[in-house]
CSV table of C-alpha atoms and ligand atoms in Angstrom, one decimal:
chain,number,residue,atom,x,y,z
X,152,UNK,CA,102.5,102.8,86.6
X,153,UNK,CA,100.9,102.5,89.8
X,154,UNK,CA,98.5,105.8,90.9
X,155,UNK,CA,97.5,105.8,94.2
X,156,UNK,CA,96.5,108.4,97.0
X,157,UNK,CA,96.3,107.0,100.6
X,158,UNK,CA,95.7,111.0,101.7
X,159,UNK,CA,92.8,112.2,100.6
X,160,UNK,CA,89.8,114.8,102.4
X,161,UNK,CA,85.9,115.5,101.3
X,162,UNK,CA,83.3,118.2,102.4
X,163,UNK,CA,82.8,115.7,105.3
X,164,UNK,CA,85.7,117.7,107.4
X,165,UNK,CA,87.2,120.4,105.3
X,166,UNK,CA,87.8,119.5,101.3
X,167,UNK,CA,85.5,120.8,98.9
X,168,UNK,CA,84.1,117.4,96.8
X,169,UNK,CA,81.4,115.9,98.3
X,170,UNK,CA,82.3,111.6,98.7
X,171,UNK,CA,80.6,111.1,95.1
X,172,UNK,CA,82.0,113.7,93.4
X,173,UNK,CA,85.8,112.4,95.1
X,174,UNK,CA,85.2,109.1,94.1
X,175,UNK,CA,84.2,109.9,90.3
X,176,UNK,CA,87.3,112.3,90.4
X,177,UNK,CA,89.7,108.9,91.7
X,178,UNK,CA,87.8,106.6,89.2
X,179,UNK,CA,88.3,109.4,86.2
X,180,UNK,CA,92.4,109.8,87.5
X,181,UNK,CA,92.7,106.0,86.8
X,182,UNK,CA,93.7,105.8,90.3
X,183,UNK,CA,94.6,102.2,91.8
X,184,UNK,CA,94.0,102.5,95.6
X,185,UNK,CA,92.3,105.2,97.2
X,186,UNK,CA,92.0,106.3,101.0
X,187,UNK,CA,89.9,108.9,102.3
X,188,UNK,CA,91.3,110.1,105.3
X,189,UNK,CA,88.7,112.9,106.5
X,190,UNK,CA,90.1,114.8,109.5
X,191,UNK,CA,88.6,112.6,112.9
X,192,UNK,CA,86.1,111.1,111.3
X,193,UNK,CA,84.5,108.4,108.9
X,194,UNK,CA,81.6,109.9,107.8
X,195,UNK,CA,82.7,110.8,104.4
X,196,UNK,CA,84.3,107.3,103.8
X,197,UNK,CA,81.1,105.7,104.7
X,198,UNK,CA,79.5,107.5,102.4
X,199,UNK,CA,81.8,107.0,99.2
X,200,UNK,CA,82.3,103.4,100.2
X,201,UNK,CA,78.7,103.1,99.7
X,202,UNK,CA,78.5,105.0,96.3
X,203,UNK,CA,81.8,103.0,95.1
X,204,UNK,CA,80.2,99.7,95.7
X,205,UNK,CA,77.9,100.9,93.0
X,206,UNK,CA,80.4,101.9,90.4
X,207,UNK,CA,82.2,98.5,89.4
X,208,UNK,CA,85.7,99.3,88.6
X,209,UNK,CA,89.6,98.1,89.1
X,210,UNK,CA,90.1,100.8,91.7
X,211,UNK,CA,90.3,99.9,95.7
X,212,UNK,CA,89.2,102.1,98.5
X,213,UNK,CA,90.6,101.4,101.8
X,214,UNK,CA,89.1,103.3,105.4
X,215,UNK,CA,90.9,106.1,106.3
X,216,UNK,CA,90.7,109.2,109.2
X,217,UNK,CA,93.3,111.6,110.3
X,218,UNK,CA,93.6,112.3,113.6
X,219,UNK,CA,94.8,115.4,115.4
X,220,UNK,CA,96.7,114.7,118.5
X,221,UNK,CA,99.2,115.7,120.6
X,222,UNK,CA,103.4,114.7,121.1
X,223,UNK,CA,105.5,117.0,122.7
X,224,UNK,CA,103.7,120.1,123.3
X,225,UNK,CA,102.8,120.1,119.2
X,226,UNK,CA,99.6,119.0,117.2
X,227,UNK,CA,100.5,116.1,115.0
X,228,UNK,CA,98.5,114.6,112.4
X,229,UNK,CA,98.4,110.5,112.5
X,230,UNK,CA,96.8,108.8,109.5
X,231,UNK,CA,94.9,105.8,110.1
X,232,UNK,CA,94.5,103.5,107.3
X,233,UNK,CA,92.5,100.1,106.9
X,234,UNK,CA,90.7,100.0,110.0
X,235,UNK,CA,87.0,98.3,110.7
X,236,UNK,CA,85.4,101.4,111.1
X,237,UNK,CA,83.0,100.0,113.3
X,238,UNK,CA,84.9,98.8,115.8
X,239,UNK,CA,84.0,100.2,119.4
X,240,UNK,CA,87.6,101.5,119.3
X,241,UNK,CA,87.3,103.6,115.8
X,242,UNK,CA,83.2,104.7,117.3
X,243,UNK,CA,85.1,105.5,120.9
X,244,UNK,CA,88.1,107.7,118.9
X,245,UNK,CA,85.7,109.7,116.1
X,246,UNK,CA,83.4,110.4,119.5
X,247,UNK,CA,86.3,112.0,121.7
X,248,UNK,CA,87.7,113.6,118.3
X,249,UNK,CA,84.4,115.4,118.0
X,250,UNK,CA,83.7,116.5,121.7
X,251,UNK,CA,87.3,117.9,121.6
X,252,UNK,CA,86.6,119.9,118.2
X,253,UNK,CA,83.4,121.3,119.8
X,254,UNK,CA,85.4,122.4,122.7
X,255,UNK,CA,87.9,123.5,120.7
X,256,UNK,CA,86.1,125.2,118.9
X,257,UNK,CA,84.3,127.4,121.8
X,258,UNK,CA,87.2,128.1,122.9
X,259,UNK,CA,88.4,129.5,119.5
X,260,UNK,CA,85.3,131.4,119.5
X,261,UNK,CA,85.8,132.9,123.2
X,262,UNK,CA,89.2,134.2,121.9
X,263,UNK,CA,87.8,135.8,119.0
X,264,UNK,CA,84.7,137.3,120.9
X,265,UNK,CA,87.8,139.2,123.3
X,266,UNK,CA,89.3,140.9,120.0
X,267,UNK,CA,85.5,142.0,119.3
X,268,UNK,CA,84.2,139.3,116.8
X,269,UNK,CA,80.7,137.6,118.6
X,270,UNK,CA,79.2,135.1,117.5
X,271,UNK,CA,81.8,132.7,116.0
X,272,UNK,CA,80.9,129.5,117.0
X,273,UNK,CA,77.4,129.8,115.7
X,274,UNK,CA,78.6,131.1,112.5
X,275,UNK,CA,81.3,128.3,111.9
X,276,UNK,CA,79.1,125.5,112.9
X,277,UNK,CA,76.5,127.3,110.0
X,278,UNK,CA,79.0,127.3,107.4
X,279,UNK,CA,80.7,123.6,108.4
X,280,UNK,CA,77.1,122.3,107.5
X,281,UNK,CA,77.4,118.9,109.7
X,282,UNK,CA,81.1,118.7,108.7
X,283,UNK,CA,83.8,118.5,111.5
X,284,UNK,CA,84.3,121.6,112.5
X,285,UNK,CA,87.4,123.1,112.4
X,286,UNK,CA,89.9,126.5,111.9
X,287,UNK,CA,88.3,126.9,108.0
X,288,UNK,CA,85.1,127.0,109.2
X,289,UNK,CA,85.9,130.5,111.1
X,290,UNK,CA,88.0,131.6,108.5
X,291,UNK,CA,85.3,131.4,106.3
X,292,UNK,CA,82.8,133.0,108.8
X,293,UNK,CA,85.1,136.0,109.3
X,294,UNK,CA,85.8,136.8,105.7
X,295,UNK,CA,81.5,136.2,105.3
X,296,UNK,CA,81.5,138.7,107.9
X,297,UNK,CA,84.1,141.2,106.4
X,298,UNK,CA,86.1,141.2,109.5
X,299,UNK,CA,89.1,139.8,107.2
X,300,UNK,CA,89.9,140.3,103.7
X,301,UNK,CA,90.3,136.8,102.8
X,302,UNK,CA,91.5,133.7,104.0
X,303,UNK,CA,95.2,134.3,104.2
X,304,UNK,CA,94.1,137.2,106.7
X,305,UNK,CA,92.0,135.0,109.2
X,306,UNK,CA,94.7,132.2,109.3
X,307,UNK,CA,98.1,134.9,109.0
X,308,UNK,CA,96.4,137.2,111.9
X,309,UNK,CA,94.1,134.9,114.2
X,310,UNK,CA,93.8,131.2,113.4
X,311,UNK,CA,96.8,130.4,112.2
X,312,UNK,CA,100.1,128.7,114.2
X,313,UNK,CA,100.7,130.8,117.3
X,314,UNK,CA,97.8,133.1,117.2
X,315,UNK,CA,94.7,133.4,119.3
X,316,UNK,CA,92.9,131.1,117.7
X,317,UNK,CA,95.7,128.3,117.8
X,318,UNK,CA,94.6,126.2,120.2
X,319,UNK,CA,95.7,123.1,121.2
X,320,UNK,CA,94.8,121.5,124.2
X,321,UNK,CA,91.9,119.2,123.6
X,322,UNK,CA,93.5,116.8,121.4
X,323,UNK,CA,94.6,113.4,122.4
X,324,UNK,CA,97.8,112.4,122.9
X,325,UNK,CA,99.6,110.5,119.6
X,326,UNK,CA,99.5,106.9,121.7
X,327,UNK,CA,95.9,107.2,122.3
X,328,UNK,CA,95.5,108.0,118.3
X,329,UNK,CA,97.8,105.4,117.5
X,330,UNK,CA,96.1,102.8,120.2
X,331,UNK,CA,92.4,103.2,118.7
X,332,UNK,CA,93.8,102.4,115.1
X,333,UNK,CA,95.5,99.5,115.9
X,334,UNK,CA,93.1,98.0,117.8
X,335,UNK,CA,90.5,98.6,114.7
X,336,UNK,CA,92.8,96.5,112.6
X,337,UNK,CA,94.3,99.3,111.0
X,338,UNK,CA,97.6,100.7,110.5
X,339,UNK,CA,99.1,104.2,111.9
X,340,UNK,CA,101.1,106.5,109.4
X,341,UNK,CA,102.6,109.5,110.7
X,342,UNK,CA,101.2,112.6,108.4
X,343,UNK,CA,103.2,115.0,106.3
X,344,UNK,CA,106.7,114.9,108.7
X,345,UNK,CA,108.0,117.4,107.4
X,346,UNK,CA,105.2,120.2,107.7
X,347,UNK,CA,106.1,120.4,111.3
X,348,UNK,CA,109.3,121.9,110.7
X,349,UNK,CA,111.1,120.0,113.2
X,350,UNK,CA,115.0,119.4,113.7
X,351,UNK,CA,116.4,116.0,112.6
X,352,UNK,CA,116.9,115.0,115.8
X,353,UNK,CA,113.1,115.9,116.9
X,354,UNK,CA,111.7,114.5,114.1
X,355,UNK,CA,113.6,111.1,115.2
X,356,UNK,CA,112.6,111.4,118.5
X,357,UNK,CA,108.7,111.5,117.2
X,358,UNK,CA,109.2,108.5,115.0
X,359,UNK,CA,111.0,106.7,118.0
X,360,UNK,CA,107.8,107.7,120.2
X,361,UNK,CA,105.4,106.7,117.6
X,362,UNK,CA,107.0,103.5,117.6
X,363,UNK,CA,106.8,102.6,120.4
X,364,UNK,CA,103.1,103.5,120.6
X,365,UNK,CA,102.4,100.8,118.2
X,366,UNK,CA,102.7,103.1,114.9
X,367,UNK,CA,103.4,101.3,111.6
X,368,UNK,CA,104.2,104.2,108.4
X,369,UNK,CA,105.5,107.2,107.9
X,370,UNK,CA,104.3,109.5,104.4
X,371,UNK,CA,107.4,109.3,102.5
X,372,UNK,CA,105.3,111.7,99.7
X,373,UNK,CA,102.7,114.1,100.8
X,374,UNK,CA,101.8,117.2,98.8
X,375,UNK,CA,102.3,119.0,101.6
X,376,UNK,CA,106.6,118.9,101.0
X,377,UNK,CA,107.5,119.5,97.6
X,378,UNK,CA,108.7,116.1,96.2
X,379,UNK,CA,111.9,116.8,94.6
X,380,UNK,CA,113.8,117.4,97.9
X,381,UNK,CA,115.9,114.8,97.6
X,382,UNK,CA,117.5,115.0,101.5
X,383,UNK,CA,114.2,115.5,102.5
X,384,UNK,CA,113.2,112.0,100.8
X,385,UNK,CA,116.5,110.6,101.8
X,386,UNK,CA,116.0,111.5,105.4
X,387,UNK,CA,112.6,109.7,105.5
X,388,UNK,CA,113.9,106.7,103.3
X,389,UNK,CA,116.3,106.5,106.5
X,390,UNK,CA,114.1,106.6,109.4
X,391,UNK,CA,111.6,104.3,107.7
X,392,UNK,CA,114.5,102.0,107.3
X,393,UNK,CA,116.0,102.6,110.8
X,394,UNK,CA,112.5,101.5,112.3
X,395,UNK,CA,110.8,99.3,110.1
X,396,UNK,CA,108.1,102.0,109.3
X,397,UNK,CA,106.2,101.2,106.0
X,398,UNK,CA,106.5,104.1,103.3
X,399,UNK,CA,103.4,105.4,102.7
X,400,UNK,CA,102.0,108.3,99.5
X,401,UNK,CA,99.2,110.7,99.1
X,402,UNK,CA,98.2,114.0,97.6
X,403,UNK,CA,96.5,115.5,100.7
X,404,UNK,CA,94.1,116.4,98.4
X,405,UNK,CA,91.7,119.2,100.0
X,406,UNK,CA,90.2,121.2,96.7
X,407,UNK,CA,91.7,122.2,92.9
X,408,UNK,CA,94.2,125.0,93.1
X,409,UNK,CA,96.6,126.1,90.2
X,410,UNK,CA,99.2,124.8,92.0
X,411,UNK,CA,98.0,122.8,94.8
X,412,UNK,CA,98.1,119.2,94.7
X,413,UNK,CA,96.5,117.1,92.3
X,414,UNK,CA,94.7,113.9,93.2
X,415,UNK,CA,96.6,110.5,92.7
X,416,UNK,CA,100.3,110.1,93.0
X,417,UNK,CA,102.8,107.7,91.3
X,418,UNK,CA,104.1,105.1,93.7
X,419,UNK,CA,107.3,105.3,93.4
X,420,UNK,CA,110.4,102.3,93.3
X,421,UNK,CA,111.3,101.4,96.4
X,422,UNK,CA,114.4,99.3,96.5
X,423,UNK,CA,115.0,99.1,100.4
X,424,UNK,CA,111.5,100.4,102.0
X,425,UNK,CA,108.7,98.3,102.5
X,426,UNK,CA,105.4,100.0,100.6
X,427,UNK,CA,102.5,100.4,102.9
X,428,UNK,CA,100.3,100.2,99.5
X,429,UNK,CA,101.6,96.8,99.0
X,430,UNK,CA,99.1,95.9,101.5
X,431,UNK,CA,95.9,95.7,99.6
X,432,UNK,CA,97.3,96.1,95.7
X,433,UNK,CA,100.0,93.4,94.7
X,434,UNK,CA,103.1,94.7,93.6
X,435,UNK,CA,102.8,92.0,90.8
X,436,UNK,CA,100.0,94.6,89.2
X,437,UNK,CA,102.5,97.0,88.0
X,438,UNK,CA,104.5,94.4,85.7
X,439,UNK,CA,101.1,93.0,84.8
X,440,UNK,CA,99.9,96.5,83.3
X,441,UNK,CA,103.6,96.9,81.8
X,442,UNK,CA,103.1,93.3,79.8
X,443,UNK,CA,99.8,94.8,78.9
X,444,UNK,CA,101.1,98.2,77.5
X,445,UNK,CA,103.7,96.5,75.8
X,446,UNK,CA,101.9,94.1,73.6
L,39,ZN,ZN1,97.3,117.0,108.1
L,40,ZN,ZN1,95.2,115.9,105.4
């Protein structure tokens, strides 16, 4: 068996475990291949790569962000995977990611300041710490400040989809996104498809745009859909198919929940998708370990 998790977040944008701790967490799973894919930025994978080089293991860690950006009105999330993170087009992406975030972000905290809760920004950017600021960030400032019960509350009456503090208009548009990881090197995955709830034939229209703007995989398992629906899978088995998109698998791993995802997923048997983890772990390894376990 094959473990891998090309979707994974630290404390550097909004999961809990700091690099280190992610990385001792992969190595402990037994996990294969590991991406961290902070949202817009590298910081956190800069910092585990260093840690990692100092723990000799079997496991590989690959670069990873995930960017928010913009296709058809929506905010999509676009996985980049493998790229040089020093490349001027990676330094000139993370840079417009964060200005837009800040501005985002004061604009989120204008909205709130109209309902009668001052002082947002400042208390987000306290309680993000240097991370990349984002939504969580107020939530937790609002339920510090007992102006919301709990999380749920923040997200369900003010930050969540279609409330005040939705806002969308700073992020770049998906061929931007899917420009600066490509010209890195890397390869673009389209995140968790089926979290935006789109119709089949919107969802197609997205992958036929993405595409076009140079995008390479699709997430056939994310945590973020529930894995056993089959026509879900088939759908995305399909469309991968239709446009040569490489399947790609991660946890979205954020924090441990009773029932939230776990780190590490199985790759699964493909028999007519091309893997996007075959890219830096042979497929060869999995019979390898088999002969192993079986002698
Ligand atoms: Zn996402
Ligand atoms: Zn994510």
């Amino acid at each position: 068996m094959v473990l891998i998790d090309l979707h994974t977040h630290t404390s550097a944008s909004d999961g809990v475990l700091t690099p280190y701790e992610l990385i001792d967490r992969a190595l402990e799973a037994g996990i294969d291949l590991l991406a961290i894919t902070d949202h817009d930025c590298v910081g956190g994978y800069r910092t585990a790569l260093e840690y990692y080089t100092t723990k000799p293991s079997a496991m590989k860690l690959v670069s990873g962000i995930e960017y928010s950006c913009r296709w058809s009105g929506t905010t999509i999330h676009i996985l980049g995977l493998g790229m040089d993170c020093d490349h001027p087009a990676m330094l000139e992406g993370v840079k417009k990611l964060s200005a837009a975030r800040l501005e985002r972000a004061e604009k989120i905290s204008q909205r709130l300041a109209k309902k009668g809760f001052h002082g947002a920004l400042a208390g987000a950017v306290e309680v993000a710490d240097g991370s990349q600021l984002g939504r969580p960030h107020f939530a937790a400032w609002m339920v510090d400040q007992g102006h919301v019960a709990d999380f749920s509350e923040a997200f369900d009456r003010y930050l969540g989809q279609g409330k005040i503090g939705d806002v969308k208009a700073f992020w770049p548009d998906m061929s931007e996104v899917t420009g600066w990881i490509a010209d890195a090197g890397g390869v673009a995955v389209i995140a968790h498809p089926i979290h935006y709830k789109f119709t089949r034939m919107k969802l197609r229209r997205l992958v036929v745009d993405f595409k076009a703007a140079g995008g390479g995989g699709i997430e056939l398992i994310s945590a973020q859909h529930h894995q056993d629906h089959q026509d879900q899978q088939a759908m995305i088995r399909g469309l991968a198919r239709e446009f040569e998109l490489e399947v790609s698998a991660g946890s979205d791993f954020h924090r441990d929940t009773t029932y939230g995802p776990r780190l590490g997923v199985k790759a699964p048997k493909l028999s007519d998708n091309k893997a996007i983890w075959d890219r830096w772990i042979s497929p060869e390894a999995d019979s390898a370990s088999a002969l192993v376990e079986g002698a």
